[in-house]
Short mmCIF file of C-alpha atoms in Angstrom, two decimals:
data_model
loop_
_atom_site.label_atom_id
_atom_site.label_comp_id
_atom_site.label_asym_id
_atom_site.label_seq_id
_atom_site.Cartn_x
_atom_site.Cartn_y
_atom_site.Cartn_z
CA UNK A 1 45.05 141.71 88.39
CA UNK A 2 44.25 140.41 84.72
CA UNK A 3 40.90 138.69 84.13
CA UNK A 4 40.97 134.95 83.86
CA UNK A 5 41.39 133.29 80.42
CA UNK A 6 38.36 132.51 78.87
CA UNK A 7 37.85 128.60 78.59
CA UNK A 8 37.19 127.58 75.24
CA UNK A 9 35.51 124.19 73.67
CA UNK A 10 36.78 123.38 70.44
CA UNK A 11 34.31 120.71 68.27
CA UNK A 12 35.53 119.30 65.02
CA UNK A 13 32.96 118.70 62.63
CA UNK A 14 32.96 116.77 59.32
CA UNK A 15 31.22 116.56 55.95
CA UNK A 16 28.72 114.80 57.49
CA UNK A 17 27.76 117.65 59.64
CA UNK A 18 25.83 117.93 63.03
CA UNK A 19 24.58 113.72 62.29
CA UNK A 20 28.65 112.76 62.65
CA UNK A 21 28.97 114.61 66.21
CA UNK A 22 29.14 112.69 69.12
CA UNK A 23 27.05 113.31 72.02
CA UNK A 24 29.96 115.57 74.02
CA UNK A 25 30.28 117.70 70.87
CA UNK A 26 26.24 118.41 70.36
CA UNK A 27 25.78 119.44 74.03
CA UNK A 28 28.70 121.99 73.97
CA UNK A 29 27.60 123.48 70.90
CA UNK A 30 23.69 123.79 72.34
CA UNK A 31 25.56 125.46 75.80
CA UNK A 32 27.48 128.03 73.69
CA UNK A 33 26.12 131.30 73.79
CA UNK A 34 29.06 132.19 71.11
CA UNK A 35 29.92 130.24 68.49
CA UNK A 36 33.38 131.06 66.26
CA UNK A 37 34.11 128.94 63.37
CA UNK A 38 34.25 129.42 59.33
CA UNK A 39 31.19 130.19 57.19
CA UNK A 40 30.86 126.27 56.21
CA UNK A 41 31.19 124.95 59.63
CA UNK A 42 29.00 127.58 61.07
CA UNK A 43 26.17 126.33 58.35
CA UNK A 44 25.62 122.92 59.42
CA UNK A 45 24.56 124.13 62.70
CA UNK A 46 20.75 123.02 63.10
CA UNK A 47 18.64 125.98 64.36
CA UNK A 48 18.55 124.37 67.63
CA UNK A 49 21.81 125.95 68.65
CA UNK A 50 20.97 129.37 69.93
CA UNK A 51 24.12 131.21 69.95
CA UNK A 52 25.55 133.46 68.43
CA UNK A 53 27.46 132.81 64.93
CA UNK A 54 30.57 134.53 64.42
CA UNK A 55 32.73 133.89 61.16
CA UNK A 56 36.07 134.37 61.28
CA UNK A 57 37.76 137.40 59.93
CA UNK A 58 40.51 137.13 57.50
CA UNK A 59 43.58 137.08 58.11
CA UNK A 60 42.51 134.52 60.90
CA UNK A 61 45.40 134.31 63.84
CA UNK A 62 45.73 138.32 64.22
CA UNK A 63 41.71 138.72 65.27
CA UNK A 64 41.57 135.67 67.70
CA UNK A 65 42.79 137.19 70.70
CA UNK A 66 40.82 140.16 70.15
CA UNK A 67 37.59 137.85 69.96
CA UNK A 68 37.94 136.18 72.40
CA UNK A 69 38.73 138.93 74.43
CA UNK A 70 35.16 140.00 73.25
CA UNK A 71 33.20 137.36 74.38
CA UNK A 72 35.44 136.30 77.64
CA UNK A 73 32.50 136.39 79.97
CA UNK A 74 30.67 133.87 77.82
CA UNK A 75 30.76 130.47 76.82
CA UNK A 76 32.63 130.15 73.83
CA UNK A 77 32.92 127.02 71.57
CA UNK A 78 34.53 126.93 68.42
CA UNK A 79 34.11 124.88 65.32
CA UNK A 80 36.83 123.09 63.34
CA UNK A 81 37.01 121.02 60.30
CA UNK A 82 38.02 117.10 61.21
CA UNK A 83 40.48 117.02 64.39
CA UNK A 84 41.42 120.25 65.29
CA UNK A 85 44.77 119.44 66.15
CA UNK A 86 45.65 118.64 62.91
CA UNK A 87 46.56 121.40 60.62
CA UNK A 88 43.85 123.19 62.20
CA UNK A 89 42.43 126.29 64.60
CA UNK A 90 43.39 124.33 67.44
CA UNK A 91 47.12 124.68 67.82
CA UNK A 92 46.72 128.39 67.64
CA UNK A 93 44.30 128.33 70.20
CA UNK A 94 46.76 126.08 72.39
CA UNK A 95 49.48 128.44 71.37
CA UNK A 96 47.52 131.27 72.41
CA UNK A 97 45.70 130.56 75.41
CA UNK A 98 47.47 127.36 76.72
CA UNK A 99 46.16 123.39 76.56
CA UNK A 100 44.75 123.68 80.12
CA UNK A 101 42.45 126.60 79.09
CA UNK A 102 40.84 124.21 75.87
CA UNK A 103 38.37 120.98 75.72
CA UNK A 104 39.50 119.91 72.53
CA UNK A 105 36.43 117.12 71.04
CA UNK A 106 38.17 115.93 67.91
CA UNK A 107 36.31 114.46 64.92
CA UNK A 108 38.12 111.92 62.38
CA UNK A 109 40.57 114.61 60.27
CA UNK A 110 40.29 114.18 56.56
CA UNK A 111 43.82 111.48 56.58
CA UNK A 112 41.90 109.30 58.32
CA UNK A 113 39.14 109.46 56.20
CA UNK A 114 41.31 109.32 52.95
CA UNK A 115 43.58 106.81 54.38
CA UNK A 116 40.73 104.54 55.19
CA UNK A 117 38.84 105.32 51.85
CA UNK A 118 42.28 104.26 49.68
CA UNK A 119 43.12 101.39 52.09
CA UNK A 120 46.96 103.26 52.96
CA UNK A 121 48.17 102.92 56.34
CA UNK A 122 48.17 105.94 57.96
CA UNK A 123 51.34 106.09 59.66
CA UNK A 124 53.42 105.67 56.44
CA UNK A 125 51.38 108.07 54.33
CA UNK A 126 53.05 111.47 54.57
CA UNK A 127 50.83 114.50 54.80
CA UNK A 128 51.70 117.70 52.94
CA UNK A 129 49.09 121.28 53.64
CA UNK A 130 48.93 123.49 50.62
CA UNK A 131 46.50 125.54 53.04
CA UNK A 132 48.00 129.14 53.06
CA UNK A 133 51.31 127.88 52.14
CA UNK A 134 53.04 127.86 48.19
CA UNK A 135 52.60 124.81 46.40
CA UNK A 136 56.56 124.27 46.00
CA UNK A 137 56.33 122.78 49.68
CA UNK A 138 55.26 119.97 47.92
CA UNK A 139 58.42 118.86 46.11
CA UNK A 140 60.74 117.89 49.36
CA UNK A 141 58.11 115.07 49.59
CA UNK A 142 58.48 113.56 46.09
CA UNK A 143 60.13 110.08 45.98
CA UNK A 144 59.49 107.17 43.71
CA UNK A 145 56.85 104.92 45.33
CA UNK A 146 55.78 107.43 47.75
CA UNK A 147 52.02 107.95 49.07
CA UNK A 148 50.82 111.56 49.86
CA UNK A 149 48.05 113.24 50.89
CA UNK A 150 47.79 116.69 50.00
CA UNK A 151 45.58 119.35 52.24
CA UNK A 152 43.88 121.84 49.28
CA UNK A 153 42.93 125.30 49.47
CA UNK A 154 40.52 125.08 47.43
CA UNK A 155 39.09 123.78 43.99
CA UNK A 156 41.94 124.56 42.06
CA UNK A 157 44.23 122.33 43.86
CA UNK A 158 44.16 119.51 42.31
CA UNK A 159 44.98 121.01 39.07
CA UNK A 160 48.16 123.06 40.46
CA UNK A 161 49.47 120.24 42.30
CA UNK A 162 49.08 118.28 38.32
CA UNK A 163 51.08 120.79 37.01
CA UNK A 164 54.00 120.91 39.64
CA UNK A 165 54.33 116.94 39.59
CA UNK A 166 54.39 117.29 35.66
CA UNK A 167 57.32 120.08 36.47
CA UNK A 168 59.23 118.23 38.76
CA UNK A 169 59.19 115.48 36.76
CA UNK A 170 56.64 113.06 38.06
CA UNK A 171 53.76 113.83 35.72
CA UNK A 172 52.91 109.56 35.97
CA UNK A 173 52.00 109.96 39.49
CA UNK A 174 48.44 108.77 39.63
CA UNK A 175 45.85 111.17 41.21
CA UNK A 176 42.97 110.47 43.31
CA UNK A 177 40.86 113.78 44.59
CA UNK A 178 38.29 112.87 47.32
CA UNK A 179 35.98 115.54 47.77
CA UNK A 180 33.37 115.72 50.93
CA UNK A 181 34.61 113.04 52.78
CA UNK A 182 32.28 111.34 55.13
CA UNK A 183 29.57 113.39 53.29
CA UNK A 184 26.76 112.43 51.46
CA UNK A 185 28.18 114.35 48.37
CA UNK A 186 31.52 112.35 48.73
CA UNK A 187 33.14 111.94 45.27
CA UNK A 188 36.09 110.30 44.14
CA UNK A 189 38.51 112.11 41.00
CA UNK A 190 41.21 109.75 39.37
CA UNK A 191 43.47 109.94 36.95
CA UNK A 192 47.30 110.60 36.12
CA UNK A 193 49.35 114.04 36.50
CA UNK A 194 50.47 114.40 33.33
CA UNK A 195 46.68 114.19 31.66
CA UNK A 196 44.86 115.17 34.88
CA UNK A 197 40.77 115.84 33.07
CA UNK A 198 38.77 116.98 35.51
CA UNK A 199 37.96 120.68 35.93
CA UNK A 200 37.91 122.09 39.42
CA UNK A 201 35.30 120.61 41.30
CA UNK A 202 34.28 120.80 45.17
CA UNK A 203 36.13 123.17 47.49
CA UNK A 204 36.54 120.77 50.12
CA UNK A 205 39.06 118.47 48.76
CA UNK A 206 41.91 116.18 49.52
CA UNK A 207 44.56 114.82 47.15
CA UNK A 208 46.22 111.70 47.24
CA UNK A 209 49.42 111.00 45.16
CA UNK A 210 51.16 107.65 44.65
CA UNK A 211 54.26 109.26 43.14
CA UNK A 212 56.12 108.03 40.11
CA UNK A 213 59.23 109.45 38.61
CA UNK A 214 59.21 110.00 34.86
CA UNK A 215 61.96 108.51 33.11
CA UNK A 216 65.53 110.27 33.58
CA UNK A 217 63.91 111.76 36.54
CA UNK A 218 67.01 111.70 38.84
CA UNK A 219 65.75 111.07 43.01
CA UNK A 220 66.95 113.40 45.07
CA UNK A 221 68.56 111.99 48.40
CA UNK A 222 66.57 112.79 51.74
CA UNK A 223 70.49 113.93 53.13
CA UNK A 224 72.80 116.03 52.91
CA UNK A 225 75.04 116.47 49.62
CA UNK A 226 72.75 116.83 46.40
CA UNK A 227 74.20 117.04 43.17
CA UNK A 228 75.99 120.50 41.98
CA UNK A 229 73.71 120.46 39.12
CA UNK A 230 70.45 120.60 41.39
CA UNK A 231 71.26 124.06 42.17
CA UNK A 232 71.13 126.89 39.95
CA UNK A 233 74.84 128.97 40.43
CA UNK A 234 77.63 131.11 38.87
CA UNK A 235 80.17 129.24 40.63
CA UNK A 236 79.49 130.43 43.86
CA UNK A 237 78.37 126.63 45.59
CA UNK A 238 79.42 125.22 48.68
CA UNK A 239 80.39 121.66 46.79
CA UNK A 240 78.62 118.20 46.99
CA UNK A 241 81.10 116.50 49.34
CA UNK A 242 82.27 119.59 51.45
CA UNK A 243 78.46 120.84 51.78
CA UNK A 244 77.77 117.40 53.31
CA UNK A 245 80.96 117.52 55.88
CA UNK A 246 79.68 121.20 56.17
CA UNK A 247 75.66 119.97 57.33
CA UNK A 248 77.19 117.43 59.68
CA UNK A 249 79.11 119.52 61.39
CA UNK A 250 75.77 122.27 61.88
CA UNK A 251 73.71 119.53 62.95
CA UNK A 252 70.40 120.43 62.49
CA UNK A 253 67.92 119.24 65.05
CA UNK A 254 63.67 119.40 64.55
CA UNK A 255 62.99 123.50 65.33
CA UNK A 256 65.95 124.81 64.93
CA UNK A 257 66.86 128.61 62.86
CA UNK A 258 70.36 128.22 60.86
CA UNK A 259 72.26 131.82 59.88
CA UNK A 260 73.31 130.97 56.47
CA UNK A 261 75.76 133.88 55.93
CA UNK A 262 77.18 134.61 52.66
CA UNK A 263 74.84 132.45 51.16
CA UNK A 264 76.00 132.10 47.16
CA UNK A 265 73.53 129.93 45.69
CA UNK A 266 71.74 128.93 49.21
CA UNK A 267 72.64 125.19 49.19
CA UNK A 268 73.44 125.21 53.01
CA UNK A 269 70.33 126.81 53.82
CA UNK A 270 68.50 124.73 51.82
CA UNK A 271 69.80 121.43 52.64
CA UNK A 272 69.27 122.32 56.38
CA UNK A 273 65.94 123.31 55.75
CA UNK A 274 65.36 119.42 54.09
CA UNK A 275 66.67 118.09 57.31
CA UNK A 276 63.31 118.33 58.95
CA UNK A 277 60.01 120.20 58.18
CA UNK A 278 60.19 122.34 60.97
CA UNK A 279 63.93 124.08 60.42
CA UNK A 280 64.43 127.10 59.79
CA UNK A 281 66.59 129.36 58.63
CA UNK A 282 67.67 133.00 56.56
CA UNK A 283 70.34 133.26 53.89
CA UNK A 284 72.12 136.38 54.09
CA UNK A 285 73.68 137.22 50.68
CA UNK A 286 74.93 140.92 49.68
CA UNK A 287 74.30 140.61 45.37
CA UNK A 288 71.04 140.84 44.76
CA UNK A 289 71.27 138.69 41.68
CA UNK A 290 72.23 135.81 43.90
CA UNK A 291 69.85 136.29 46.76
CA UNK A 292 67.22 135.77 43.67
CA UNK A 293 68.85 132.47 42.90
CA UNK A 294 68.91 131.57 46.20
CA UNK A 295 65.26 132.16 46.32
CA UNK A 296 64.77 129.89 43.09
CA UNK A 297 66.90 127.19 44.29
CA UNK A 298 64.78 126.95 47.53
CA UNK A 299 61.36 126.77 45.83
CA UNK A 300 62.80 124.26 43.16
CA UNK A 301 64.32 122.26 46.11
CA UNK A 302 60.64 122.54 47.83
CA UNK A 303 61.75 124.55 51.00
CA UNK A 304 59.50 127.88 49.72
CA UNK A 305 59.78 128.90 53.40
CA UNK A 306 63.71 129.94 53.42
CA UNK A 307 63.87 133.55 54.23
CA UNK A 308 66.20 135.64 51.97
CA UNK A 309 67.84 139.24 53.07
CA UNK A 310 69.43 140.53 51.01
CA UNK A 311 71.97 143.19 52.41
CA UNK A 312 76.00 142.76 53.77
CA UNK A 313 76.86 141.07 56.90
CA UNK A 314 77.14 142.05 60.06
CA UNK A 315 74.81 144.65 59.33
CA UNK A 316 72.35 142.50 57.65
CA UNK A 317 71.88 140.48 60.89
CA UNK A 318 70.56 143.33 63.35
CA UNK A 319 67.04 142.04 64.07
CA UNK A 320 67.18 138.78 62.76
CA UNK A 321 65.69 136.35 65.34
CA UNK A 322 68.87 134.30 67.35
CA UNK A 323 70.57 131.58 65.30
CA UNK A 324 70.89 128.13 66.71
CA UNK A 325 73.48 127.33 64.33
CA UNK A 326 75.01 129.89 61.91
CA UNK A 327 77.81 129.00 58.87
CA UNK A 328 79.62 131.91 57.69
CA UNK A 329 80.60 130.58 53.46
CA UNK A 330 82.05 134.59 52.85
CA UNK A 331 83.25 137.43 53.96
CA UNK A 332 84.95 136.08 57.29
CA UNK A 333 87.21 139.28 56.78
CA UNK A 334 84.55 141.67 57.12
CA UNK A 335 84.64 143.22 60.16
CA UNK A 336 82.91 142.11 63.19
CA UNK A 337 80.94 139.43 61.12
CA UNK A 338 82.99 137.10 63.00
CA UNK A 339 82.06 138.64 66.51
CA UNK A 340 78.75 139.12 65.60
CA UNK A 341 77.96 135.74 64.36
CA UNK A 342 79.70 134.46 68.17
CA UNK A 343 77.12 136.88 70.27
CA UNK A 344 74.34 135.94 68.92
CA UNK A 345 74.94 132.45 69.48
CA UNK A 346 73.33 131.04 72.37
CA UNK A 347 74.95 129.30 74.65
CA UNK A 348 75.22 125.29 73.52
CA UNK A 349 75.50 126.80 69.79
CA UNK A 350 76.78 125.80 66.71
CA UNK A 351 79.05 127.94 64.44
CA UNK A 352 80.89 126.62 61.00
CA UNK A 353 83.02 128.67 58.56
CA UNK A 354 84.63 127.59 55.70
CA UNK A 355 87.42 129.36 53.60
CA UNK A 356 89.84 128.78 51.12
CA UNK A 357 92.29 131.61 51.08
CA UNK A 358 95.26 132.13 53.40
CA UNK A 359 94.00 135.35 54.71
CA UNK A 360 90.58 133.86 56.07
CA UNK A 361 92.39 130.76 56.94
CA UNK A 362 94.67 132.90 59.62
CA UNK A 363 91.30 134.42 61.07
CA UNK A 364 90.22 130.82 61.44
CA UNK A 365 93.17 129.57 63.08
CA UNK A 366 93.46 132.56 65.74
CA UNK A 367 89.52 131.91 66.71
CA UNK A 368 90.52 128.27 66.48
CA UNK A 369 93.05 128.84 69.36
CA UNK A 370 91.17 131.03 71.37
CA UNK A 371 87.79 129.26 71.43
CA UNK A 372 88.65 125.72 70.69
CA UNK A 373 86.54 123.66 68.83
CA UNK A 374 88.04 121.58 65.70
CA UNK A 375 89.97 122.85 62.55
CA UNK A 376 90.36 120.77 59.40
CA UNK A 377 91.33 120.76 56.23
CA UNK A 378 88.50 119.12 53.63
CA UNK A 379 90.50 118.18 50.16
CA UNK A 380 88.21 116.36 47.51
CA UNK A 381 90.47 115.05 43.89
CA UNK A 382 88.55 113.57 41.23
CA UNK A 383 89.54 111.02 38.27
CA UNK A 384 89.74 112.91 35.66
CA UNK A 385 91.26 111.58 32.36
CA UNK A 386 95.08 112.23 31.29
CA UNK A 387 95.89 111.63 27.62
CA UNK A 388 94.60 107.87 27.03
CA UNK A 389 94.92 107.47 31.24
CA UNK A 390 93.31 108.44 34.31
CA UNK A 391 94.43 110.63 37.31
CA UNK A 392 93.50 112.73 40.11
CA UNK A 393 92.41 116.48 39.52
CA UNK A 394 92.49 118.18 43.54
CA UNK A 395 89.99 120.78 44.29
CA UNK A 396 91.21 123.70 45.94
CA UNK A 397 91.57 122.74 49.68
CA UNK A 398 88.71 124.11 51.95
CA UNK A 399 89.45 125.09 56.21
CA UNK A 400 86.61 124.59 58.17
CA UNK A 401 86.34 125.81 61.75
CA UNK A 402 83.58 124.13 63.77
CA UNK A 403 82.73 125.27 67.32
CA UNK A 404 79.96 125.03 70.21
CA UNK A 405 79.65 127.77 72.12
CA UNK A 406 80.10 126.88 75.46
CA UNK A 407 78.32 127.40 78.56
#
């Protein structure tokens, strides 16, 4: 029989140190007789706590289990910055152990703080972590008007997050960097993006951001169907209108992992991956010159976190985790892409391929008939002028099969 799962206390812990923990908080931390946390938390323990200090290693989430493996017949509390279930240790911990094996004693996080420091309500600020993640995540959130608090990782936050709002085109967002809240040493940095003049300061930092575009700065919609020219491509681009059609059809729900197969320039992937913060999904693309652009176009589009292979379908997709949605934008005539795409759909599953040659079209058309689901044709025209007129120019038709696996 496996021994029981140690129980763990986790105590946030502010700027303000051991003075800003309640009473619940002090008395676990004086019980412990192990201690994890970082090097800063573990500091502004007074000597009156007795156990023992471990820092965490680095990387962090690989040595946890093994620690607390370590110390399993012992108490064991464990210090986090602010509310631990907020960006922080705790959700690994939940993840790891389950909820019903933590006491989670949560200190105000560093949003609240901000928020109540810069008078923003809470619920409508949006909060972006730089922590161990690329700075690029930061541009799906910019939007004329917008308030954000960014998470730093570290001094030289501020500064990089300057220079990608002056990149992206919103170098008159105004900055405001509060470092140590709820400290005594709390501080408050202002000033603009595109002159930001302060050099890198405290560590322990937060940014806020009231976002403004430049002028000619064009916003890019929170749906489905950006502009062609947002996307870096040699032609190969799932267009505006039929890459919207395209994304309703997928559907993507909160969670979910997209196939984007025979990816081009990426714009499916991508655009799912804007759906909601926690998509996911892998662009398979065979020219390594385009699964490069597609890498671009995601960190220029601010979803950094797209996963590229670069390799031919179906063999490209042995070992990739199980689609909950897959679009196939070429080589339906491989073969087996088609049947491999269908097994690894779970049940309840989405699947969408597009096409605009006869050949493909006939592949469509015999799947359409044995699995069901809906065929149609997409045709887009433009005006275009004519001599002194105007007329219609039609883009080349495009045959969509969409399909739910069934039960």
């Amino acid at each position: 029989m496996s021994p029981a799962r140690p129980s763990v206390t986790v105590v946030g812990i502010g700027a303000d140190g051991w003075s800003g923990l309640g009473a619940a908080g002090r008395e676990a931390l004086c019980d412990a007789e192990v201690v994890l946390g970082g090097p800063r938390q573990l500091a502004l323990l007074p000597d009156g706590c007795t156990a023992e200090r471990i820092p965490w290693p680095s990387p962090l989430r690989p040595a946890v289990p093994g620690l607390l493996a370590a110390h399993a017949e012992r108490r064991i509390a464990v210090l986090a910055s602010g509310d631990p279930m907020f960006f922080g240790i705790g959700r690994t911990l939940a993840e790891l152990l389950g909820p019903e094996e933590l006491r989670v004693l949560p200190h105000p996080s560093s949003a609240s703080y901000a928020c109540a420091r810069l008078g923003w309500a809470l619920e409508e600020t949006e909060v972006v972590s730089l922590v161990g993640r690329p700075r690029a995540a930061l541009t799906a959130a910019l939007y004329p008007g917008r308030r954000l608090l960014v998470l730093s990782a570290g001094a030289h936050t501020p500064a990089e997050v300057a220079a990608l709002l002056r990149d992206r085109g919103y170098g008159g967002s105004r900055m405001q960097v509060l470092e140590q809240l709820g400290g005594a040493a709390e501080r408050r940095l202002d000033g603009t993006a595109a002159d930001w003049p302060h050099p890198p300061g405290d560590p322990l930092n937060l940014v806020a951001v009231e976002c403004a575009a430049d002028p000619g700065t064009p916003p890019l919609s929170t749906v489905p169907g950006l502009p062609d020219d947002a996307y870096e491509h040699d032609g190969q681009l799932t267009k505006r209108h039929v890459r919207a059609a395209t994304l309703a059809a997928l559907a993507p729900r909160p969670g979910e992992l997209l196939w984007d197969v025979g990816g081009g320039s990426g714009s499916i992937a991508v655009e799912w991956l804007r759906a909601h913060r926690s998509c996911r999904a892998v662009s398979v693309e065979r020219d390594p010159v385009r699964a490069e652009r597609i890498a671009r176009n995601a960190e220029n589009l601010g979803v950094p976190r797209l996963r590229v292979v670069t390799g031919a379908a179906p063999g490209a997709l042995a070992g990739l985790p199980a689609p909950d949605a897959v679009f196939i934008g070429g080589g339906l005539t491989a073969p087996g892409l088609l049947d491999a795409c269908w097994a690894a759909l779970p049940a309840g599953g989405r699947l969408v391929a597009n096409t605009v040659t006869l050949e493909s079209e006939a592949l469509l058309a015999e799947r359409y008939r044995r699995h069901g689901g809906e065929l149609v044709r997409l045709a887009v025209a433009r005006a275009t002028a004519v001599g002194g007129f105007t007329g219609w120019r039609q883009a080349m038709p495009v045959t969509q099969w969409a399909v739910v696996k069934p039960e």
